[in-house]
């Protein structure tokens, strides 16, 4: 009976069959002198005996043959028995005795982490990530229950179907449970002895934050991030995050949640001193040396002492692994990804999929276009690869595909149906005034004020189905759809210009099609600029905004009498634009009205630069006027043009149509994002209620539920224990996927031009997509978050992961822009064309391959970026 | 020949029905600024209404009937779109719950 519970120092690497992979790994570390917190393992044999004791053979047989509808019930029967029945006395005594020894050695009561260590976790490709239970803050009274719950987690529907998918026999799987003292850490984190995203072996990545580590692993907090040189442990890059939340080690009196706010003074302070950073890196590298391969290490610092919590091989989930099990051919839907590369949270994904058009599919939270479905609908003879390339690049060029005669009749019928359904809409949206969708704001307020509406009702009302008495309901989305016509108008403009003035500058259509008045996002930019001017008027306000972090500055401004005019203006700005946000398609993203500090951050960016946006606007307007003059001169050589000017008039009409539809596209987005804001408020109200009822424990967890789970929690059948593991698993998966980013295509190869990097004439060549013409050479400045890293010197090249309106001020000083995602139509491209600077988008891994200070050459005509060798500096 | 004319009249009726419905939508679309837009909206309705009236009046009986059928068919088709969309959304919501 003794071998059913073993101390960690009694097990080693070869005992995985007895104590599971995690237990064996920890034992190996303890035996080799690594500073692992003390603990013991309840062996897999104990689970086997308990399973036998419960006589679950019949239930297991039933599960093996269960039809899909009965599957979940069969799982819950086994799980329920494991979790509810008391352990046999002898086994319970052994576990409690081992726990007693831990307390005895410590000399005071302790809290423990109880973690599953399944024997099947060693099975090659099967990772079982997040499927098995882990419980923190367990005291003696809860210990046996949590051990049983760990065993029960082996029979969750997710774990069972995962085993079935990977051909693992249920009867062959067993589970040990690791019980370990929890370290009340002041700082904790994870480190990787190789870059888990790029695979670079010369880097050590360390992420750290205040408090206990669980919140970092499942993404509840954004940690500080350090990249160290492997050789001399010199810090290569570091990013100090705004650490708003931490998991407290101890519950204070009257406190019922461990996730607490970080005190103001600590938020932007580095969580690791240089000495501790070095200690963490050294221990991580020792782990790698011991295990012989790159390690993913979880650690904690308590009273200045380093503790190793876990070390396992890095499971590099490359982009190419994502969607490997998906059949079909898919290419990334860039209009959404260009705003942010993270996947949607499950709740946002569910709601977005409800309103998307057929032919789109969500894969791991990213939207993809079904290439074969689109190919079937097109009247062209085109290969899936060529179509995928065109769908992915979203360029202004129209491909020269041959028409397929055999497809024409069916498509004619389909085209007629499309025309009949949408003809009225197309006519209605031909010449809408700029404020045509203003009444949508009133509808949003009405829906927001109606407590009887759930998120789906609100979604349907605000974005899908109008009422006869309130027809604006679905107009923003419909207008957005109808505005796609700008593509055909742009094509027409291009043909007219190239026919009559073939030698006109290459970007003539782009210049003619830009410069609309009344674009709401541009007005928003001007609004922020006006706020900056207001702040500039008062030395005290300017000082506060520049000197303090945005949250702190806002708090201080509210207490300052001099700042009242500025605050009134800020409130006015938020009344109009408060529904906008960074990553605004994601429901989890706080809106500006919830956190005005983000706007203050943008105001600060404007204060740091001298140039006003109007200078760039004037520059672009002058270029347009010059181009029209040039065009007129060229056209006048053609017959009758001098007398009637018909050709010029036609070109200007086509250009006006392009500008109009581009404006409608941008403005309609302004409004349907307003609808998303109402949905978020609705979800937050439900979250507050569920947290009050104890059905949810942590802010933001609600976004990791699916809609049917949310309704299940509201209606009653589901409770916190049912969703706890799912939320944790999804959070972990979400953070992993966010780091990886989406693969550009699934099930189909895109051309080599999208390859990440190549050596070319001594420089590293990164290929992307041309978004704004021109060539520029200068120093790179990698900026990951516009609210934190804002030191962009005039003339530097902005290198960014994505851009949205929050990035606008940085474009005013940049010499050129390089962005990891995006298309010709993305925010970066549009803004760069307006400001007349070269821009290349869709440059894979640009923020990782280019380092701040690198000298780079940006070619906005070819869509390429060259990282120049160091000697070129001279 | 008559059949051909009738088909053409039906298509014309459908097209003018689309124009008329779009013009009528102007009332709802511009209701928030109807004090400024009433002239534009009513001009649209009157122009397309008059066009329909004049064309129908000029047509011979069998062609006129086809023209009116074109008008009414599209109107009915258009009016059925919203209930159809409602049913589609309701079905998707049901599928969601049973997932």
mmCIF file of C-alpha atoms in Angstrom, chain A residues 333-341 391-396 486-487 490 510 514 519 521 580 584-585 662 665-666 669 768-772 800-805 807-808 811 817-835 837-843:
data_model
loop_
_atom_site.group_PDB
_atom_site.id
_atom_site.type_symbol
_atom_site.label_atom_id
_atom_site.label_comp_id
_atom_site.label_asym_id
_atom_site.label_seq_id
_atom_site.Cartn_x
_atom_site.Cartn_y
_atom_site.Cartn_z
ATOM 1 C CA UNK A 333 -10.158 36.708 -44.245
ATOM 2 C CA UNK A 334 -7.905 39.721 -43.940
ATOM 3 C CA UNK A 335 -10.389 42.572 -43.498
ATOM 4 C CA UNK A 336 -10.804 41.436 -39.881
ATOM 5 C CA UNK A 337 -7.274 40.241 -39.174
ATOM 6 C CA UNK A 338 -5.745 43.522 -40.316
ATOM 7 C CA UNK A 339 -7.143 45.138 -37.179
ATOM 8 C CA UNK A 340 -5.609 42.629 -34.794
ATOM 9 C CA UNK A 341 -4.040 39.224 -35.070
ATOM 10 C CA UNK A 391 -8.530 36.523 -52.030
ATOM 11 C CA UNK A 392 -5.590 36.815 -49.684
ATOM 12 C CA UNK A 393 -3.860 39.760 -51.304
ATOM 13 C CA UNK A 394 -7.043 41.897 -51.727
ATOM 14 C CA UNK A 395 -5.189 44.083 -54.213
ATOM 15 C CA UNK A 396 -6.555 46.753 -56.524
ATOM 16 C CA UNK A 486 -15.869 50.771 -54.640
ATOM 17 C CA UNK A 487 -13.839 47.895 -56.102
ATOM 18 C CA UNK A 490 -11.819 51.694 -58.741
ATOM 19 C CA UNK A 510 -4.983 55.951 -55.500
ATOM 20 C CA UNK A 514 -8.455 59.540 -51.622
ATOM 21 C CA UNK A 519 -14.949 60.262 -43.066
ATOM 22 C CA UNK A 521 -12.585 57.943 -38.450
ATOM 23 C CA UNK A 580 -14.593 52.708 -30.274
ATOM 24 C CA UNK A 584 -12.795 46.872 -31.558
ATOM 25 C CA UNK A 585 -14.234 43.781 -33.288
ATOM 26 C CA UNK A 662 -14.812 54.149 -49.549
ATOM 27 C CA UNK A 665 -17.447 51.621 -46.018
ATOM 28 C CA UNK A 666 -15.487 53.425 -43.319
ATOM 29 C CA UNK A 669 -18.049 50.536 -39.696
ATOM 30 C CA UNK A 768 4.890 41.877 -48.158
ATOM 31 C CA UNK A 769 2.175 43.693 -50.035
ATOM 32 C CA UNK A 770 2.512 47.197 -51.428
ATOM 33 C CA UNK A 771 -0.042 49.462 -49.739
ATOM 34 C CA UNK A 772 1.314 52.936 -50.425
ATOM 35 C CA UNK A 800 3.981 47.471 -36.131
ATOM 36 C CA UNK A 801 2.058 44.213 -35.681
ATOM 37 C CA UNK A 802 -1.235 45.794 -36.836
ATOM 38 C CA UNK A 803 -2.692 49.266 -36.846
ATOM 39 C CA UNK A 804 -6.003 50.877 -36.029
ATOM 40 C CA UNK A 805 -7.064 54.472 -35.281
ATOM 41 C CA UNK A 807 -1.865 54.386 -34.160
ATOM 42 C CA UNK A 808 -2.724 57.449 -36.271
ATOM 43 C CA UNK A 811 2.049 58.094 -38.795
ATOM 44 C CA UNK A 817 5.469 52.085 -42.261
ATOM 45 C CA UNK A 818 5.878 48.304 -42.191
ATOM 46 C CA UNK A 819 2.973 46.290 -40.779
ATOM 47 C CA UNK A 820 2.716 42.541 -40.125
ATOM 48 C CA UNK A 821 -0.871 42.167 -41.289
ATOM 49 C CA UNK A 822 -3.196 44.087 -43.546
ATOM 50 C CA UNK A 823 -4.015 44.674 -47.148
ATOM 51 C CA UNK A 824 -4.184 47.558 -49.586
ATOM 52 C CA UNK A 825 -7.445 48.578 -47.876
ATOM 53 C CA UNK A 826 -6.241 48.297 -44.295
ATOM 54 C CA UNK A 827 -6.000 51.244 -41.938
ATOM 55 C CA UNK A 828 -2.214 51.455 -42.357
ATOM 56 C CA UNK A 829 -2.438 51.528 -46.155
ATOM 57 C CA UNK A 830 -5.243 54.079 -46.255
ATOM 58 C CA UNK A 831 -3.514 56.402 -43.804
ATOM 59 C CA UNK A 832 -0.096 56.080 -45.465
ATOM 60 C CA UNK A 833 -1.594 56.964 -48.843
ATOM 61 C CA UNK A 834 -3.325 59.987 -47.289
ATOM 62 C CA UNK A 835 -0.011 61.093 -45.749
ATOM 63 C CA UNK A 837 4.455 57.870 -47.198
ATOM 64 C CA UNK A 838 5.592 54.429 -48.404
ATOM 65 C CA UNK A 839 3.903 51.537 -46.663
ATOM 66 C CA UNK A 840 4.288 47.771 -46.940
ATOM 67 C CA UNK A 841 1.742 45.553 -45.198
ATOM 68 C CA UNK A 842 1.405 41.815 -44.617
ATOM 69 C CA UNK A 843 5.089 41.409 -43.821
#
